[in-house]
Amino acid sequence: MSEHKKLARLVARAFYRHSSTRDRLARVGNAKYDNSRTAEVLIDALTRRAWVKEDDLARAVLLSSKQVRKALHYLEEQRIVRRAHVKEKDKEREERTRARAEENGVEEAIIAERIRAIEKKIVTYVCLDYSRVVDAVQLRLAAAHADLKYRVEKGPVSVLYKCTSDAEVCGKRYSSLDAMRLLDPTTGLFTCQVCRGEVVQLGGGEDGAPPEPRTKEGMKAILAKFETQTAPVLRQLAKVRGLTPPQYGTLNEWTRARRRAFANAAGNGGQGLGSNGQGLGSGGGMAINVDNLEDTTFEVTLGLTEEQEAELEAAANPKKAQPEWLKGSVYVDDEQTETNEANDDETKEETEEDRLKKNEEAIKEEWLRAYLEAIKGAGAAPGDDDGAAAADVVGGGGEMAKSHASTDALVDAAVDMADAAADDEEWDDVEEDWEDA
Amino acid sequence: MFWHIKLERNIVLEPRFFGRNMRDTLMQRLKHEVEGSCTGKHGYIVMVTDFTNISEGMVTDDGTARAKFRVEFDAIAFRPFKGQVLDAVVTEVNKFGFFAEAGPMNLFVSNQLISDDMKFESIDNANRYVSSDKSVSVQKNGEVRVRVVGMRIDAQEIFCVATMKEDYLGAIDQDAGADKVADEY
């Protein structure tokens, strides 16, 4: 799992465990409908998906769609998820209408008319916005830390005093703003206004008592606690720094990319691994991106490096043959032609060497492909989730082999996959299992 | 902070003062009533400087034959603010901190807001806070410079909590100043 996804899960647990509607529900008296931990479940589910329909998500996590909508709305306000509302055809209603009409033997034209009359409904899609999660968390932590630090350093200005009499008798508390009234002018000491008893200053946790909340020591204790508790989040933030977050774009971009990917898959699907170098320029890059988008389980970098792109470019726009007159004089003397011939011989020899190399490379490639297959087989075994992921990779691998037959890339893919598989096993928990079920 | 402000006030005068010196009487009465009083809005009224306008007297309708005058006047007011730096004279020192007076206003500096190296010391019932190198001390009638950090405004009084734990705050060392003056001569 990518570090950003780990961060999102961590953050859900650290900051959004209780907050979405608990306070409001408690206020209204509906505390039993408290949806604590919904955020956790939803964010976990979203780390395994890209853009997803809210209703589908609700069905997947076995929660009511209303509850999910509320929680997601809250998370949107907190800049954790991004939502998009679109009008879509109400397919279920269309089917229902059609079924009913067919039962009653209505004509096809009238059925079509009725279906056309059905209004489109507004559907909400939701997606985790990883780069914003990072920003939101950083801001949140920084603000909280600054506030606590300010309180430790500047405030609190008031000191608390407490009457030493029993709590049942008096035990009244005062702040330093009451100091003037507490002062006994004859002795110069503080006395309780109510019972004339002695007053003591409440300090910070001597004799083992926890420090009073509004004193300086209390603030310090709170700051220390805050720092220990947020340490894991900070560590994860540090890991994330410098990595590019998974980006799904807006809903529009995403759907467009997906459509193109399907088109590509349909066009090139039949050509397997062997068809190297074919269909080079046909938007292979886009397809690869989309694979990246759909791969919600782990990250496999399938993008083209700059060199590869340059090569693609070169292949798409081959150098134009230079005309004779540009190369040099058309009237060449004999010596020069001889040297040219010699050069030609040399190049022939080179090509033979090349052929040997190519053979070797082909063998290597063959071996790697077998290795990749083996890993895929192993990856597919643990569960459905992995199987799907592996399938993604198969697609991706095929695409890559198609677009560029470099052994290095294959090696990379294999290594990535091995890593990812190991990672995934670590994070495979019970929750995922029941949810996927 | 001191302010020069315009204020208004109703003064009620008994019939025996009606006559030639009525204006002086009104002034005296006003000064007596206003100077040294404290309101939450304007703070302490330190001094009445001028009468700008005195309305005609209206005989009150409560059957006592007294007359009511509306007096407009200028006054100097002292109103402390949070964050303000004040010089004050120490009036009382105890283990919880010390009290000081800045003009009419009392303020309190708790021991947490006294710099950490100053320790409480009580010798022969004379309490004071002394720094670790014994060079600076805060005792009764000493002068200190403090910053107001908290305020409590009552109907008749303003009470402040102040801090001495910042740069440029603390006991104003008069002895050192006196030495310098002596050296110069």
Short mmCIF file of C-alpha atoms in Angstrom, two decimals, chain B:
data_model
loop_
_atom_site.label_atom_id
_atom_site.label_comp_id
_atom_site.label_asym_id
_atom_site.label_seq_id
_atom_site.Cartn_x
_atom_site.Cartn_y
_atom_site.Cartn_z
CA MET B 1 -3.45 54.70 29.83
CA PHE B 2 -4.73 58.20 30.47
CA TRP B 3 -7.50 59.78 28.51
CA HIS B 4 -8.91 63.28 28.33
CA ILE B 5 -12.62 62.74 27.83
CA LYS B 6 -15.88 64.61 27.82
CA LEU B 7 -18.50 63.33 30.24
CA GLU B 8 -21.97 64.28 31.44
CA ARG B 9 -23.53 63.90 34.80
CA ASN B 10 -26.71 64.89 36.64
CA ILE B 11 -26.16 66.80 39.87
CA VAL B 12 -29.01 67.33 42.32
CA LEU B 13 -28.76 70.42 44.51
CA GLU B 14 -30.74 71.22 47.64
CA PRO B 15 -32.63 74.53 47.72
CA ARG B 16 -30.32 76.05 50.33
CA PHE B 17 -27.55 76.25 47.73
CA PHE B 18 -29.65 78.14 45.24
CA GLY B 19 -28.21 81.59 44.89
CA ARG B 20 -25.03 83.45 44.08
CA ASN B 21 -22.45 80.67 44.54
CA MET B 22 -24.50 77.98 42.99
CA ARG B 23 -22.00 77.36 40.21
CA ASP B 24 -19.12 76.84 42.64
CA THR B 25 -21.21 74.54 44.71
CA LEU B 26 -22.07 72.52 41.65
CA MET B 27 -18.39 72.20 40.77
CA GLN B 28 -17.48 71.12 44.26
CA ARG B 29 -20.31 68.65 44.33
CA LEU B 30 -19.30 67.22 40.96
CA LYS B 31 -15.64 66.88 41.91
CA HIS B 32 -16.62 65.22 45.14
CA GLU B 33 -18.86 62.76 43.35
CA VAL B 34 -16.72 62.01 40.34
CA GLU B 35 -13.04 62.20 41.19
CA GLY B 36 -11.68 58.87 42.27
CA SER B 37 -14.72 56.97 41.10
CA CYS B 38 -14.36 54.07 38.72
CA THR B 39 -16.48 52.77 35.90
CA GLY B 40 -15.83 49.80 33.72
CA LYS B 41 -16.11 51.89 30.57
CA HIS B 42 -13.85 54.81 31.36
CA GLY B 43 -11.78 53.48 34.21
CA TYR B 44 -10.78 55.68 37.10
CA ILE B 45 -11.69 59.38 36.84
CA VAL B 46 -8.54 61.02 38.10
CA MET B 47 -9.42 64.68 37.83
CA VAL B 48 -12.08 67.06 36.53
CA THR B 49 -10.38 69.68 34.40
CA ASP B 50 -13.16 71.88 33.09
CA PHE B 51 -16.90 72.49 32.99
CA THR B 52 -18.08 73.03 29.48
CA ASN B 53 -21.80 73.43 29.99
CA ILE B 54 -24.26 73.51 32.85
CA SER B 55 -27.93 73.19 31.96
CA GLU B 56 -30.76 75.10 33.58
CA GLY B 57 -31.89 73.62 36.82
CA MET B 58 -35.05 71.53 36.76
CA VAL B 59 -36.94 71.21 39.97
CA THR B 60 -37.41 67.54 40.63
CA ASP B 61 -40.94 66.23 40.84
CA ASP B 62 -40.45 64.15 43.95
CA GLY B 63 -41.75 66.92 46.20
CA THR B 64 -38.42 67.78 47.79
CA ALA B 65 -37.91 71.04 45.90
CA ARG B 66 -34.39 70.01 44.88
CA ALA B 67 -33.11 70.97 41.47
CA LYS B 68 -31.38 68.79 38.93
CA PHE B 69 -28.57 70.12 36.74
CA ARG B 70 -27.03 68.37 33.81
CA VAL B 71 -23.32 69.13 33.81
CA GLU B 72 -20.97 68.50 30.95
CA PHE B 73 -17.33 68.42 31.91
CA ASP B 74 -13.86 67.35 30.80
CA ALA B 75 -11.96 64.85 32.87
CA ILE B 76 -8.76 62.86 32.91
CA ALA B 77 -9.43 59.15 33.16
CA PHE B 78 -7.08 56.29 33.86
CA ARG B 79 -8.01 53.06 32.13
CA PRO B 80 -5.65 50.07 32.14
CA PHE B 81 -5.53 47.66 29.22
CA LYS B 82 -4.32 44.13 28.77
CA GLY B 83 -0.74 44.21 27.60
CA GLN B 84 -0.08 47.63 29.00
CA VAL B 85 3.18 48.16 30.84
CA LEU B 86 2.87 50.02 34.12
CA ASP B 87 5.13 51.24 36.87
CA ALA B 88 3.76 50.38 40.27
CA VAL B 89 4.67 50.56 43.93
CA VAL B 90 4.69 47.33 45.92
CA THR B 91 2.26 47.34 48.81
CA GLU B 92 2.28 43.80 50.11
CA VAL B 93 4.50 40.76 49.59
CA ASN B 94 3.59 37.20 50.52
CA LYS B 95 4.39 33.71 49.40
CA PHE B 96 1.69 33.74 46.73
CA GLY B 97 3.13 36.78 45.02
CA PHE B 98 2.94 40.51 45.62
CA PHE B 99 0.43 43.33 45.39
CA ALA B 100 1.27 46.70 43.94
CA GLU B 101 -0.49 49.98 43.30
CA ALA B 102 -0.43 51.89 40.06
CA GLY B 103 -2.15 55.14 40.98
CA PRO B 104 -5.65 54.26 42.12
CA MET B 105 -5.48 50.70 40.84
CA ASN B 106 -4.38 47.58 42.64
CA LEU B 107 -2.61 44.80 40.84
CA PHE B 108 -1.33 41.40 41.77
CA VAL B 109 1.69 39.51 40.47
CA SER B 110 1.51 35.84 41.34
CA ASN B 111 4.67 33.89 42.10
CA GLN B 112 4.34 32.04 38.80
CA LEU B 113 4.60 35.29 36.91
CA ILE B 114 7.74 36.38 38.74
CA SER B 115 10.90 35.34 36.94
CA ASP B 116 12.08 31.89 37.92
CA ASP B 117 15.32 32.93 39.57
CA MET B 118 13.57 35.11 42.14
CA LYS B 119 12.85 33.29 45.35
CA PHE B 120 10.58 34.19 48.21
CA GLU B 121 12.37 35.11 51.40
CA SER B 122 10.96 36.03 54.80
CA ILE B 123 13.25 37.55 57.40
CA ASP B 124 11.80 39.18 60.54
CA ASN B 125 8.35 39.43 58.98
CA ALA B 126 9.83 41.39 56.10
CA ASN B 127 8.85 39.44 53.01
CA ARG B 128 10.61 39.89 49.72
CA TYR B 129 11.54 38.21 46.49
CA VAL B 130 15.26 38.06 45.86
CA SER B 131 17.10 37.04 42.73
CA SER B 132 19.68 34.29 43.00
CA ASP B 133 22.63 36.70 42.85
CA LYS B 134 21.00 38.94 45.52
CA SER B 135 21.28 41.96 43.25
CA VAL B 136 17.60 42.51 42.64
CA SER B 137 14.84 42.33 45.20
CA VAL B 138 11.17 43.14 45.36
CA GLN B 139 10.01 44.31 48.77
CA LYS B 140 7.36 46.57 50.22
CA ASN B 141 7.49 50.14 48.84
CA GLY B 142 9.84 49.05 46.10
CA GLU B 143 9.04 50.07 42.54
CA VAL B 144 8.38 47.55 39.81
CA ARG B 145 7.58 47.64 36.15
CA VAL B 146 4.99 45.07 35.13
CA ARG B 147 2.75 44.16 32.22
CA VAL B 148 -0.99 43.74 32.70
CA VAL B 149 -2.11 40.28 31.61
CA GLY B 150 -5.55 39.93 33.15
CA MET B 151 -8.23 42.31 34.31
CA ARG B 152 -11.27 42.10 36.45
CA ILE B 153 -13.63 45.02 36.17
CA ASP B 154 -16.15 45.45 38.95
CA ALA B 155 -18.65 48.25 39.43
CA GLN B 156 -16.40 50.25 41.69
CA GLU B 157 -13.00 48.82 41.04
CA ILE B 158 -10.59 47.51 38.47
CA PHE B 159 -8.21 44.80 39.54
CA CYS B 160 -5.37 43.56 37.40
CA VAL B 161 -3.17 40.53 37.26
CA ALA B 162 0.26 41.42 35.98
CA THR B 163 3.44 39.66 35.00
CA MET B 164 7.05 40.47 35.72
CA LYS B 165 8.41 37.58 33.69
CA GLU B 166 9.31 39.33 30.45
CA ASP B 167 12.18 41.31 29.06
CA TYR B 168 12.49 44.85 30.42
CA LEU B 169 10.16 44.11 33.31
CA GLY B 170 11.05 43.81 36.97
CA ALA B 171 12.21 45.86 39.90
CA ILE B 172 13.20 49.35 38.90
CA ASP B 173 16.60 49.60 40.46
CA GLN B 174 16.67 52.99 42.08
CA ASP B 175 19.86 52.43 44.02
CA ALA B 176 21.85 51.88 40.87
CA GLY B 177 20.41 55.04 39.41
CA ALA B 178 21.26 56.97 42.59
CA ASP B 179 24.84 55.71 42.42
CA LYS B 180 25.20 56.96 38.91
CA VAL B 181 23.87 60.36 39.85
CA ALA B 182 26.29 60.47 42.79
CA ASP B 183 29.18 59.52 40.51
CA GLU B 184 28.43 62.27 38.09
CA TYR B 185 28.65 64.97 40.71
#
